[in-house]
């Protein structure tokens, strides 16, 4: 068994349990075809006895609610021929590339990740490719956009369990359902009510929505690295000018350091743009007046366009360095199963990506579904996507600080676009 060297960030987050499970051997992971759904239909007759330790990393919240421990125990009962000592450690999904890729041999066997971490994890040989029934399961139980979010270099490398995007929460006492179809109408209506619209202008994960609304693109359809980043020309300059006006609008407030949610609580803000992670806070602030919707359209230079957020996913990956690939792969599939995703939703309000889980009564689920189909673009997984983040963030910050003005918007936009594409061209 490979030696597990635990980092300091795991201290205090360890838990052990002796469980039984079953395997068909390490080489079967990519070619397993025995089950249509890898979570519950696997038989135990073919399981060869195995015992050892599986290290599983997840966010702290999944262990505080016992979701992770409960799922591992349920998984174990299905495979009594394996005896596993589960070792649980803490690693937020967005930090997987830092905590796993830096030393894959010392990292977890199974871990959660944000899909934008995939290029770094693959480069570090820290993600195993899915095949057989596992591959079929991912493709048959997820929307195409979600399956695409865990596909890299034509290989599916993780099991998605939830979408990762953002949308809009709004105060229904201020806005009607028609009002929230237009960002500009929202600014006007908020002002009439003595309130503001909050948006994370200085955050590069969000500012892209305005540029996408006016025809700017990232790597063509998001997969053509040679196409580069197209955030230049008149169309991009027009967006920058719009954002200069937005920053100066008395009915707008930049959402940084929790200003949007705080404003909802204080009654000064009537709409914020964020994700499922703020649902509870919004509900506490707005109560029955909480409205949820996909993104609005925006009028830039006389052209109305659809704002589009980045769409990604959170997923469960398997470390190729795990001692027993089949055991690790089976566990990862189970943690992303329909049953486990349903339990995740019940424990933490994590929206399932599995299309067989229907949440038609949940307004957030309905909004996210609309975002997936109508108001998002796939966050590119190409390596050069790393060139986007800092220039976009700096543009937002410089607009908000007043360094970028309408007079120099075209020049500053071209500088941003050049910087984004400099490393790509080399």
mmCIF file of C-alpha atoms in Angstrom:
data_model
loop_
_atom_site.group_PDB
_atom_site.id
_atom_site.type_symbol
_atom_site.label_atom_id
_atom_site.label_comp_id
_atom_site.label_asym_id
_atom_site.label_seq_id
_atom_site.Cartn_x
_atom_site.Cartn_y
_atom_site.Cartn_z
ATOM 1 C CA UNK A 1 0.000 0.000 0.000
ATOM 2 C CA UNK A 2 1.294 3.420 -0.913
ATOM 3 C CA UNK A 3 2.286 5.626 1.941
ATOM 4 C CA UNK A 4 -0.142 8.439 2.730
ATOM 5 C CA UNK A 5 1.539 11.634 3.805
ATOM 6 C CA UNK A 6 -1.135 13.885 5.255
ATOM 7 C CA UNK A 7 -0.759 17.647 4.920
ATOM 8 C CA UNK A 8 -1.352 20.038 7.777
ATOM 9 C CA UNK A 9 -4.705 21.064 6.311
ATOM 10 C CA UNK A 10 -5.997 17.603 7.139
ATOM 11 C CA UNK A 11 -5.131 17.785 10.837
ATOM 12 C CA UNK A 12 -8.252 17.582 12.965
ATOM 13 C CA UNK A 13 -10.329 16.205 10.100
ATOM 14 C CA UNK A 14 -9.462 12.520 10.344
ATOM 15 C CA UNK A 15 -11.952 9.767 11.039
ATOM 16 C CA UNK A 16 -11.544 6.025 10.746
ATOM 17 C CA UNK A 17 -14.078 3.253 10.330
ATOM 18 C CA UNK A 18 -13.714 -0.447 9.607
ATOM 19 C CA UNK A 19 -16.012 -1.410 6.779
ATOM 20 C CA UNK A 20 -16.493 -4.263 4.288
ATOM 21 C CA UNK A 21 -16.654 -3.897 0.466
ATOM 22 C CA UNK A 22 -15.688 -5.807 -2.725
ATOM 23 C CA UNK A 23 -13.498 -5.593 -5.917
ATOM 24 C CA UNK A 24 -12.805 -7.270 -9.216
ATOM 25 C CA UNK A 25 -9.190 -6.109 -9.379
ATOM 26 C CA UNK A 26 -7.277 -2.983 -10.320
ATOM 27 C CA UNK A 27 -7.269 -3.445 -14.095
ATOM 28 C CA UNK A 28 -11.065 -3.677 -14.283
ATOM 29 C CA UNK A 29 -11.697 -0.004 -13.455
ATOM 30 C CA UNK A 30 -11.618 1.338 -17.010
ATOM 31 C CA UNK A 31 -13.367 -1.663 -18.565
ATOM 32 C CA UNK A 32 -16.110 -2.452 -16.042
ATOM 33 C CA UNK A 33 -19.318 -3.156 -17.952
ATOM 34 C CA UNK A 34 -21.312 -5.251 -15.494
ATOM 35 C CA UNK A 35 -23.679 -2.574 -14.201
ATOM 36 C CA UNK A 36 -25.884 0.015 -15.852
ATOM 37 C CA UNK A 37 -25.718 2.084 -12.692
ATOM 38 C CA UNK A 38 -22.440 1.531 -10.846
ATOM 39 C CA UNK A 39 -23.897 2.559 -7.501
ATOM 40 C CA UNK A 40 -26.411 -0.138 -6.642
ATOM 41 C CA UNK A 41 -26.503 -2.890 -9.246
ATOM 42 C CA UNK A 42 -23.026 -4.350 -8.801
ATOM 43 C CA UNK A 43 -23.111 -7.938 -7.607
ATOM 44 C CA UNK A 44 -20.921 -9.268 -4.840
ATOM 45 C CA UNK A 45 -20.470 -12.829 -6.127
ATOM 46 C CA UNK A 46 -17.408 -11.866 -8.174
ATOM 47 C CA UNK A 47 -15.850 -9.637 -5.513
ATOM 48 C CA UNK A 48 -12.398 -10.839 -4.597
ATOM 49 C CA UNK A 49 -11.438 -10.382 -0.948
ATOM 50 C CA UNK A 50 -9.440 -7.219 -0.338
ATOM 51 C CA UNK A 51 -8.524 -5.179 2.673
ATOM 52 C CA UNK A 52 -6.789 -1.845 2.983
ATOM 53 C CA UNK A 53 -7.216 1.880 3.532
ATOM 54 C CA UNK A 54 -9.039 4.313 1.271
ATOM 55 C CA UNK A 55 -8.380 7.987 1.868
ATOM 56 C CA UNK A 56 -11.280 10.234 0.873
ATOM 57 C CA UNK A 57 -11.126 14.036 0.792
ATOM 58 C CA UNK A 58 -14.157 16.328 0.781
ATOM 59 C CA UNK A 59 -15.181 19.770 2.015
ATOM 60 C CA UNK A 60 -15.584 20.057 5.778
ATOM 61 C CA UNK A 61 -19.346 20.533 5.446
ATOM 62 C CA UNK A 62 -19.778 17.069 3.936
ATOM 63 C CA UNK A 63 -18.256 15.567 7.055
ATOM 64 C CA UNK A 64 -19.946 17.891 9.545
ATOM 65 C CA UNK A 65 -23.292 16.665 8.210
ATOM 66 C CA UNK A 66 -22.027 13.052 8.105
ATOM 67 C CA UNK A 67 -22.998 12.871 4.443
ATOM 68 C CA UNK A 68 -19.612 11.475 3.423
ATOM 69 C CA UNK A 69 -19.384 8.975 6.269
ATOM 70 C CA UNK A 70 -22.960 7.792 5.707
ATOM 71 C CA UNK A 71 -22.384 7.226 1.994
ATOM 72 C CA UNK A 72 -19.151 5.334 2.541
ATOM 73 C CA UNK A 73 -20.861 3.079 5.063
ATOM 74 C CA UNK A 74 -23.789 2.464 2.692
ATOM 75 C CA UNK A 75 -21.357 1.697 -0.131
ATOM 76 C CA UNK A 76 -19.510 -0.748 2.115
ATOM 77 C CA UNK A 77 -22.621 -2.781 2.893
ATOM 78 C CA UNK A 78 -23.013 -3.603 -0.789
ATOM 79 C CA UNK A 79 -19.577 -5.282 -0.930
ATOM 80 C CA UNK A 80 -19.002 -7.420 2.181
ATOM 81 C CA UNK A 81 -15.894 -9.107 0.756
ATOM 82 C CA UNK A 82 -13.811 -5.956 1.090
ATOM 83 C CA UNK A 83 -12.572 -4.695 4.421
ATOM 84 C CA UNK A 84 -11.689 -1.027 4.212
ATOM 85 C CA UNK A 85 -10.409 1.433 6.731
ATOM 86 C CA UNK A 86 -11.752 4.781 5.539
ATOM 87 C CA UNK A 87 -9.600 7.803 6.294
ATOM 88 C CA UNK A 88 -11.392 11.121 5.828
ATOM 89 C CA UNK A 89 -9.606 14.389 5.137
ATOM 90 C CA UNK A 90 -10.681 17.953 4.356
ATOM 91 C CA UNK A 91 -10.090 19.551 0.965
ATOM 92 C CA UNK A 92 -12.504 22.060 -0.633
ATOM 93 C CA UNK A 93 -13.336 21.232 -4.255
ATOM 94 C CA UNK A 94 -11.658 24.351 -5.615
ATOM 95 C CA UNK A 95 -8.390 23.518 -3.862
ATOM 96 C CA UNK A 96 -7.978 20.028 -5.290
ATOM 97 C CA UNK A 97 -5.394 21.108 -7.848
ATOM 98 C CA UNK A 98 -3.269 22.600 -5.077
ATOM 99 C CA UNK A 99 -3.609 19.822 -2.523
ATOM 100 C CA UNK A 100 -3.710 16.810 -4.842
ATOM 101 C CA UNK A 101 -1.589 17.799 -7.824
ATOM 102 C CA UNK A 102 1.387 18.887 -5.732
ATOM 103 C CA UNK A 103 1.966 15.288 -4.575
ATOM 104 C CA UNK A 104 -0.487 12.779 -6.089
ATOM 105 C CA UNK A 105 1.186 9.763 -4.489
ATOM 106 C CA UNK A 106 0.569 11.219 -1.042
ATOM 107 C CA UNK A 107 -2.932 12.489 -1.831
ATOM 108 C CA UNK A 108 -6.377 10.962 -1.420
ATOM 109 C CA UNK A 109 -7.540 7.930 -3.391
ATOM 110 C CA UNK A 110 -10.932 9.568 -3.983
ATOM 111 C CA UNK A 111 -11.540 13.307 -3.780
ATOM 112 C CA UNK A 112 -13.920 16.065 -4.785
ATOM 113 C CA UNK A 113 -12.925 18.748 -7.258
ATOM 114 C CA UNK A 114 -14.166 21.749 -9.190
ATOM 115 C CA UNK A 115 -14.041 20.933 -12.885
ATOM 116 C CA UNK A 116 -11.775 23.876 -13.705
ATOM 117 C CA UNK A 117 -9.087 22.042 -11.710
ATOM 118 C CA UNK A 118 -9.075 19.191 -14.230
ATOM 119 C CA UNK A 119 -6.256 20.369 -16.567
ATOM 120 C CA UNK A 120 -3.814 20.710 -13.669
ATOM 121 C CA UNK A 121 -4.884 17.404 -12.137
ATOM 122 C CA UNK A 122 -4.535 15.536 -15.435
ATOM 123 C CA UNK A 123 -1.127 17.096 -16.039
ATOM 124 C CA UNK A 124 -0.051 15.854 -12.598
ATOM 125 C CA UNK A 125 -1.330 12.308 -13.321
ATOM 126 C CA UNK A 126 -3.829 12.711 -10.495
ATOM 127 C CA UNK A 127 -7.058 11.747 -12.304
ATOM 128 C CA UNK A 128 -7.969 8.324 -13.678
ATOM 129 C CA UNK A 129 -9.960 8.041 -16.900
ATOM 130 C CA UNK A 130 -13.456 6.558 -16.719
ATOM 131 C CA UNK A 131 -14.504 3.698 -18.971
ATOM 132 C CA UNK A 132 -17.117 0.977 -19.391
ATOM 133 C CA UNK A 133 -20.288 1.321 -17.341
ATOM 134 C CA UNK A 134 -18.805 4.245 -15.418
ATOM 135 C CA UNK A 135 -18.436 6.234 -18.628
ATOM 136 C CA UNK A 136 -21.924 5.215 -19.749
ATOM 137 C CA UNK A 137 -23.334 6.259 -16.390
ATOM 138 C CA UNK A 138 -21.887 9.756 -16.563
ATOM 139 C CA UNK A 139 -23.125 10.293 -20.110
ATOM 140 C CA UNK A 140 -26.595 8.856 -19.567
ATOM 141 C CA UNK A 141 -27.433 10.581 -16.275
ATOM 142 C CA UNK A 142 -26.126 14.097 -16.915
ATOM 143 C CA UNK A 143 -26.942 16.898 -19.316
ATOM 144 C CA UNK A 144 -24.489 17.138 -22.211
ATOM 145 C CA UNK A 145 -23.040 20.347 -20.779
ATOM 146 C CA UNK A 146 -22.309 18.673 -17.445
ATOM 147 C CA UNK A 147 -20.733 15.627 -19.099
ATOM 148 C CA UNK A 148 -18.641 17.989 -21.216
ATOM 149 C CA UNK A 149 -17.477 19.773 -18.079
ATOM 150 C CA UNK A 150 -15.591 16.642 -16.945
ATOM 151 C CA UNK A 151 -14.269 15.767 -20.398
ATOM 152 C CA UNK A 152 -10.658 16.658 -21.116
ATOM 153 C CA UNK A 153 -8.530 15.596 -24.079
ATOM 154 C CA UNK A 154 -11.505 13.508 -25.259
ATOM 155 C CA UNK A 155 -11.611 11.531 -22.003
ATOM 156 C CA UNK A 156 -14.130 11.666 -19.148
ATOM 157 C CA UNK A 157 -12.061 11.923 -15.975
ATOM 158 C CA UNK A 158 -14.497 12.472 -13.092
ATOM 159 C CA UNK A 159 -18.036 11.792 -11.880
ATOM 160 C CA UNK A 160 -20.068 15.049 -11.732
ATOM 161 C CA UNK A 161 -22.468 15.466 -8.835
ATOM 162 C CA UNK A 162 -23.641 19.082 -9.131
ATOM 163 C CA UNK A 163 -23.482 22.029 -11.489
ATOM 164 C CA UNK A 164 -21.252 24.981 -10.652
ATOM 165 C CA UNK A 165 -22.596 28.268 -11.916
ATOM 166 C CA UNK A 166 -24.340 31.414 -10.759
ATOM 167 C CA UNK A 167 -27.678 33.091 -11.288
ATOM 168 C CA UNK A 168 -29.859 35.799 -9.736
ATOM 169 C CA UNK A 169 -31.682 36.203 -6.440
ATOM 170 C CA UNK A 170 -34.093 39.118 -6.218
ATOM 171 C CA UNK A 171 -36.639 40.773 -3.959
ATOM 172 C CA UNK A 172 -40.113 40.002 -5.288
ATOM 173 C CA UNK A 173 -41.515 43.038 -3.492
ATOM 174 C CA UNK A 174 -39.360 45.221 -5.788
ATOM 175 C CA UNK A 175 -39.228 43.352 -9.084
ATOM 176 C CA UNK A 176 -41.825 41.499 -11.136
ATOM 177 C CA UNK A 177 -40.953 38.433 -13.185
ATOM 178 C CA UNK A 178 -40.869 40.665 -16.267
ATOM 179 C CA UNK A 179 -38.589 43.203 -14.585
ATOM 180 C CA UNK A 180 -35.855 40.636 -13.974
ATOM 181 C CA UNK A 181 -35.620 39.805 -17.666
ATOM 182 C CA UNK A 182 -33.671 43.041 -18.217
ATOM 183 C CA UNK A 183 -30.634 44.144 -16.226
ATOM 184 C CA UNK A 184 -31.254 47.767 -17.189
ATOM 185 C CA UNK A 185 -34.870 47.612 -16.084
ATOM 186 C CA UNK A 186 -33.718 46.194 -12.782
ATOM 187 C CA UNK A 187 -31.391 49.137 -12.204
ATOM 188 C CA UNK A 188 -34.249 51.529 -12.915
ATOM 189 C CA UNK A 189 -36.797 49.742 -10.728
ATOM 190 C CA UNK A 190 -34.343 49.323 -7.863
ATOM 191 C CA UNK A 191 -33.657 53.049 -7.902
ATOM 192 C CA UNK A 192 -37.356 53.856 -7.796
ATOM 193 C CA UNK A 193 -37.620 51.708 -4.667
ATOM 194 C CA UNK A 194 -34.619 53.388 -3.055
ATOM 195 C CA UNK A 195 -32.519 50.250 -3.439
ATOM 196 C CA UNK A 196 -29.611 48.960 -5.513
ATOM 197 C CA UNK A 197 -28.640 46.057 -7.735
ATOM 198 C CA UNK A 198 -25.465 44.311 -6.630
ATOM 199 C CA UNK A 199 -23.071 42.551 -9.004
ATOM 200 C CA UNK A 200 -19.477 41.238 -8.515
ATOM 201 C CA UNK A 201 -17.943 43.600 -11.083
ATOM 202 C CA UNK A 202 -14.411 43.069 -9.787
ATOM 203 C CA UNK A 203 -14.616 39.266 -9.963
ATOM 204 C CA UNK A 204 -13.406 37.722 -13.229
ATOM 205 C CA UNK A 205 -15.752 34.725 -12.905
ATOM 206 C CA UNK A 206 -18.701 37.124 -13.207
ATOM 207 C CA UNK A 207 -17.595 40.058 -15.379
ATOM 208 C CA UNK A 208 -17.380 37.741 -18.392
ATOM 209 C CA UNK A 209 -21.204 37.697 -18.545
ATOM 210 C CA UNK A 210 -21.348 41.223 -19.939
ATOM 211 C CA UNK A 211 -18.690 40.619 -22.593
ATOM 212 C CA UNK A 212 -20.388 37.373 -23.643
ATOM 213 C CA UNK A 213 -23.663 39.284 -24.013
ATOM 214 C CA UNK A 214 -22.093 41.412 -26.739
ATOM 215 C CA UNK A 215 -20.422 38.644 -28.729
ATOM 216 C CA UNK A 216 -17.019 38.211 -27.090
ATOM 217 C CA UNK A 217 -15.779 34.638 -26.924
ATOM 218 C CA UNK A 218 -13.213 32.365 -25.324
ATOM 219 C CA UNK A 219 -11.469 29.815 -27.535
ATOM 220 C CA UNK A 220 -14.207 29.679 -30.137
ATOM 221 C CA UNK A 221 -16.779 27.270 -28.755
ATOM 222 C CA UNK A 222 -14.647 26.925 -25.632
ATOM 223 C CA UNK A 223 -12.590 23.985 -26.873
ATOM 224 C CA UNK A 224 -10.402 25.484 -29.640
ATOM 225 C CA UNK A 225 -7.263 26.688 -27.899
ATOM 226 C CA UNK A 226 -5.850 28.026 -31.164
ATOM 227 C CA UNK A 227 -8.826 30.400 -31.521
ATOM 228 C CA UNK A 228 -7.618 32.339 -28.502
ATOM 229 C CA UNK A 229 -9.607 34.855 -26.494
ATOM 230 C CA UNK A 230 -11.702 37.380 -28.407
ATOM 231 C CA UNK A 231 -12.243 40.206 -25.935
ATOM 232 C CA UNK A 232 -11.138 42.964 -28.285
ATOM 233 C CA UNK A 233 -12.494 45.257 -30.977
ATOM 234 C CA UNK A 234 -15.538 47.508 -30.961
ATOM 235 C CA UNK A 235 -17.832 44.917 -29.400
ATOM 236 C CA UNK A 236 -15.592 44.516 -26.348
ATOM 237 C CA UNK A 237 -14.902 48.255 -26.061
ATOM 238 C CA UNK A 238 -18.660 48.873 -25.989
ATOM 239 C CA UNK A 239 -18.948 46.499 -23.020
ATOM 240 C CA UNK A 240 -16.182 48.277 -21.152
ATOM 241 C CA UNK A 241 -17.915 51.620 -21.733
ATOM 242 C CA UNK A 242 -21.175 50.149 -20.448
ATOM 243 C CA UNK A 243 -19.441 48.911 -17.311
ATOM 244 C CA UNK A 244 -17.887 52.324 -16.720
ATOM 245 C CA UNK A 245 -21.401 53.764 -16.682
ATOM 246 C CA UNK A 246 -22.605 50.906 -14.502
ATOM 247 C CA UNK A 247 -19.923 51.518 -11.878
ATOM 248 C CA UNK A 248 -21.021 55.153 -11.705
ATOM 249 C CA UNK A 249 -24.735 54.340 -11.522
ATOM 250 C CA UNK A 250 -26.189 55.344 -8.148
ATOM 251 C CA UNK A 251 -28.467 52.311 -8.311
ATOM 252 C CA UNK A 252 -25.533 49.884 -8.496
ATOM 253 C CA UNK A 253 -23.212 48.487 -5.828
ATOM 254 C CA UNK A 254 -20.193 46.269 -6.407
ATOM 255 C CA UNK A 255 -20.570 42.917 -4.666
ATOM 256 C CA UNK A 256 -17.240 42.359 -2.930
ATOM 257 C CA UNK A 257 -16.533 40.965 0.539
ATOM 258 C CA UNK A 258 -20.168 39.971 0.986
ATOM 259 C CA UNK A 259 -21.591 43.417 0.249
ATOM 260 C CA UNK A 260 -24.485 42.020 -1.783
ATOM 261 C CA UNK A 261 -25.819 39.625 0.824
ATOM 262 C CA UNK A 262 -25.228 42.168 3.560
ATOM 263 C CA UNK A 263 -27.218 44.688 1.539
ATOM 264 C CA UNK A 264 -30.111 42.259 1.204
ATOM 265 C CA UNK A 265 -30.173 41.863 4.975
ATOM 266 C CA UNK A 266 -30.063 45.625 5.523
ATOM 267 C CA UNK A 267 -32.747 46.278 2.923
ATOM 268 C CA UNK A 268 -30.471 48.395 0.709
ATOM 269 C CA UNK A 269 -30.048 45.829 -2.069
ATOM 270 C CA UNK A 270 -32.827 44.255 -4.115
ATOM 271 C CA UNK A 271 -30.889 41.772 -6.262
ATOM 272 C CA UNK A 272 -27.617 39.868 -6.146
ATOM 273 C CA UNK A 273 -25.861 37.508 -8.529
ATOM 274 C CA UNK A 274 -24.360 34.432 -6.880
ATOM 275 C CA UNK A 275 -24.872 30.675 -6.572
ATOM 276 C CA UNK A 276 -26.460 27.944 -4.509
ATOM 277 C CA UNK A 277 -23.948 28.478 -1.707
ATOM 278 C CA UNK A 278 -25.721 31.707 -0.700
ATOM 279 C CA UNK A 279 -29.242 30.278 -0.838
ATOM 280 C CA UNK A 280 -29.702 30.007 2.905
ATOM 281 C CA UNK A 281 -28.441 33.526 3.543
ATOM 282 C CA UNK A 282 -30.724 34.957 0.869
ATOM 283 C CA UNK A 283 -33.703 33.071 2.256
ATOM 284 C CA UNK A 284 -33.002 34.432 5.727
ATOM 285 C CA UNK A 285 -32.738 37.963 4.330
ATOM 286 C CA UNK A 286 -35.783 37.962 2.036
ATOM 287 C CA UNK A 287 -38.076 35.267 3.403
ATOM 288 C CA UNK A 288 -41.166 34.825 1.248
ATOM 289 C CA UNK A 289 -39.977 37.658 -1.023
ATOM 290 C CA UNK A 290 -37.043 35.585 -2.295
ATOM 291 C CA UNK A 291 -37.170 35.290 -6.058
ATOM 292 C CA UNK A 292 -34.766 33.222 -8.152
ATOM 293 C CA UNK A 293 -34.126 33.507 -11.879
ATOM 294 C CA UNK A 294 -31.611 32.857 -14.608
ATOM 295 C CA UNK A 295 -29.623 35.790 -15.980
ATOM 296 C CA UNK A 296 -31.283 38.811 -17.584
ATOM 297 C CA UNK A 297 -30.533 40.441 -20.906
ATOM 298 C CA UNK A 298 -28.600 43.701 -21.078
ATOM 299 C CA UNK A 299 -28.589 46.576 -23.575
ATOM 300 C CA UNK A 300 -25.044 47.441 -24.659
ATOM 301 C CA UNK A 301 -24.603 50.165 -27.252
ATOM 302 C CA UNK A 302 -28.181 49.785 -28.427
ATOM 303 C CA UNK A 303 -27.892 46.006 -28.819
ATOM 304 C CA UNK A 304 -29.754 43.743 -26.427
ATOM 305 C CA UNK A 305 -27.821 40.596 -25.593
ATOM 306 C CA UNK A 306 -28.135 37.702 -23.196
ATOM 307 C CA UNK A 307 -25.833 37.750 -20.174
ATOM 308 C CA UNK A 308 -24.140 34.360 -19.823
ATOM 309 C CA UNK A 309 -22.419 32.897 -16.802
ATOM 310 C CA UNK A 310 -19.703 30.281 -16.820
ATOM 311 C CA UNK A 311 -21.097 26.770 -16.441
ATOM 312 C CA UNK A 312 -19.040 24.081 -14.799
ATOM 313 C CA UNK A 313 -19.480 21.294 -12.315
ATOM 314 C CA UNK A 314 -18.205 19.802 -9.120
ATOM 315 C CA UNK A 315 -17.175 16.201 -9.402
ATOM 316 C CA UNK A 316 -15.532 13.212 -7.764
ATOM 317 C CA UNK A 317 -12.218 11.972 -9.066
ATOM 318 C CA UNK A 318 -10.065 8.900 -8.594
ATOM 319 C CA UNK A 319 -6.319 9.095 -8.046
ATOM 320 C CA UNK A 320 -4.432 6.758 -10.443
ATOM 321 C CA UNK A 321 -1.986 6.167 -7.604
ATOM 322 C CA UNK A 322 -4.620 4.492 -5.434
ATOM 323 C CA UNK A 323 -3.555 0.995 -4.360
ATOM 324 C CA UNK A 324 -6.748 -0.596 -5.664
ATOM 325 C CA UNK A 325 -8.191 1.278 -8.624
ATOM 326 C CA UNK A 326 -11.377 -0.793 -8.764
ATOM 327 C CA UNK A 327 -12.293 -0.131 -5.156
ATOM 328 C CA UNK A 328 -11.558 3.582 -5.514
ATOM 329 C CA UNK A 329 -13.457 3.845 -8.801
ATOM 330 C CA UNK A 330 -16.468 2.021 -7.383
ATOM 331 C CA UNK A 331 -16.565 4.318 -4.371
ATOM 332 C CA UNK A 332 -16.308 7.456 -6.518
ATOM 333 C CA UNK A 333 -19.188 6.235 -8.676
ATOM 334 C CA UNK A 334 -21.253 5.540 -5.582
ATOM 335 C CA UNK A 335 -20.634 9.020 -4.140
ATOM 336 C CA UNK A 336 -21.975 10.444 -7.405
ATOM 337 C CA UNK A 337 -24.911 8.054 -7.653
ATOM 338 C CA UNK A 338 -28.540 9.129 -7.781
ATOM 339 C CA UNK A 339 -29.050 8.003 -4.196
ATOM 340 C CA UNK A 340 -25.976 9.816 -2.900
ATOM 341 C CA UNK A 341 -26.824 12.996 -4.815
ATOM 342 C CA UNK A 342 -30.327 12.956 -3.355
ATOM 343 C CA UNK A 343 -28.867 12.585 0.130
ATOM 344 C CA UNK A 344 -26.425 15.418 -0.637
ATOM 345 C CA UNK A 345 -29.328 17.669 -1.535
ATOM 346 C CA UNK A 346 -31.177 16.753 1.648
ATOM 347 C CA UNK A 347 -28.084 17.308 3.800
ATOM 348 C CA UNK A 348 -26.654 20.462 2.229
ATOM 349 C CA UNK A 349 -29.016 21.640 -0.525
ATOM 350 C CA UNK A 350 -26.430 20.579 -3.138
ATOM 351 C CA UNK A 351 -28.437 20.443 -6.375
ATOM 352 C CA UNK A 352 -28.033 17.049 -8.103
ATOM 353 C CA UNK A 353 -26.658 16.962 -11.617
ATOM 354 C CA UNK A 354 -28.325 13.589 -12.190
ATOM 355 C CA UNK A 355 -31.195 14.199 -14.607
ATOM 356 C CA UNK A 356 -33.277 11.475 -12.958
ATOM 357 C CA UNK A 357 -33.591 13.537 -9.767
ATOM 358 C CA UNK A 358 -36.573 15.851 -10.258
ATOM 359 C CA UNK A 359 -36.769 19.015 -8.154
ATOM 360 C CA UNK A 360 -39.540 20.888 -9.937
ATOM 361 C CA UNK A 361 -40.733 22.425 -6.677
ATOM 362 C CA UNK A 362 -37.338 23.976 -5.945
ATOM 363 C CA UNK A 363 -37.094 27.438 -7.574
ATOM 364 C CA UNK A 364 -33.294 27.343 -7.407
ATOM 365 C CA UNK A 365 -33.209 24.041 -9.279
ATOM 366 C CA UNK A 366 -35.541 25.486 -11.900
ATOM 367 C CA UNK A 367 -33.349 28.580 -12.305
ATOM 368 C CA UNK A 368 -30.168 26.531 -12.585
ATOM 369 C CA UNK A 369 -31.832 24.369 -15.219
ATOM 370 C CA UNK A 370 -32.621 27.480 -17.240
ATOM 371 C CA UNK A 371 -29.066 28.752 -16.790
ATOM 372 C CA UNK A 372 -27.740 25.464 -18.162
ATOM 373 C CA UNK A 373 -29.904 25.610 -21.258
ATOM 374 C CA UNK A 374 -30.246 29.335 -21.985
ATOM 375 C CA UNK A 375 -27.924 31.666 -20.094
ATOM 376 C CA UNK A 376 -24.500 30.085 -19.774
ATOM 377 C CA UNK A 377 -21.409 29.045 -21.668
ATOM 378 C CA UNK A 378 -19.145 26.168 -20.791
ATOM 379 C CA UNK A 379 -16.124 27.364 -18.845
ATOM 380 C CA UNK A 380 -13.223 26.357 -21.111
ATOM 381 C CA UNK A 381 -10.867 23.682 -19.829
ATOM 382 C CA UNK A 382 -8.061 24.506 -22.264
ATOM 383 C CA UNK A 383 -4.704 25.247 -20.656
ATOM 384 C CA UNK A 384 -4.604 28.835 -21.928
ATOM 385 C CA UNK A 385 -7.768 29.670 -19.996
ATOM 386 C CA UNK A 386 -5.360 30.580 -17.208
ATOM 387 C CA UNK A 387 -4.498 33.706 -19.209
ATOM 388 C CA UNK A 388 -8.030 35.050 -18.794
ATOM 389 C CA UNK A 389 -8.467 35.441 -15.047
ATOM 390 C CA UNK A 390 -6.044 38.146 -13.933
ATOM 391 C CA UNK A 391 -6.561 40.556 -16.875
ATOM 392 C CA UNK A 392 -10.343 40.270 -16.502
ATOM 393 C CA UNK A 393 -10.146 40.851 -12.757
ATOM 394 C CA UNK A 394 -7.873 43.849 -13.254
ATOM 395 C CA UNK A 395 -10.279 45.305 -15.795
ATOM 396 C CA UNK A 396 -13.138 45.096 -13.308
ATOM 397 C CA UNK A 397 -11.072 46.631 -10.537
ATOM 398 C CA UNK A 398 -9.774 49.419 -12.757
ATOM 399 C CA UNK A 399 -13.277 50.215 -13.965
ATOM 400 C CA UNK A 400 -14.575 50.365 -10.419
ATOM 401 C CA UNK A 401 -11.670 52.527 -9.214
ATOM 402 C CA UNK A 402 -12.129 54.984 -12.080
ATOM 403 C CA UNK A 403 -8.817 54.244 -13.782
ATOM 404 C CA UNK A 404 -10.703 53.028 -16.847
ATOM 405 C CA UNK A 405 -12.961 55.730 -18.271
ATOM 406 C CA UNK A 406 -15.141 56.058 -21.335
ATOM 407 C CA UNK A 407 -12.363 58.072 -22.936
ATOM 408 C CA UNK A 408 -9.775 55.327 -22.608
ATOM 409 C CA UNK A 409 -12.111 52.307 -22.620
ATOM 410 C CA UNK A 410 -11.158 51.184 -26.135
ATOM 411 C CA UNK A 411 -7.441 51.438 -25.398
ATOM 412 C CA UNK A 412 -7.689 49.619 -22.075
ATOM 413 C CA UNK A 413 -9.863 46.916 -23.610
ATOM 414 C CA UNK A 414 -7.293 46.226 -26.312
ATOM 415 C CA UNK A 415 -4.568 46.075 -23.678
ATOM 416 C CA UNK A 416 -6.606 43.508 -21.772
ATOM 417 C CA UNK A 417 -7.196 41.426 -24.866
ATOM 418 C CA UNK A 418 -3.518 41.534 -25.819
ATOM 419 C CA UNK A 419 -2.475 40.418 -22.360
ATOM 420 C CA UNK A 420 -4.984 37.572 -22.423
ATOM 421 C CA UNK A 421 -3.552 36.317 -25.709
ATOM 422 C CA UNK A 422 0.164 36.984 -25.203
ATOM 423 C CA UNK A 423 1.040 33.591 -23.726
ATOM 424 C CA UNK A 424 -1.240 31.851 -26.198
ATOM 425 C CA UNK A 425 0.653 33.290 -29.137
ATOM 426 C CA UNK A 426 4.054 32.223 -27.816
#
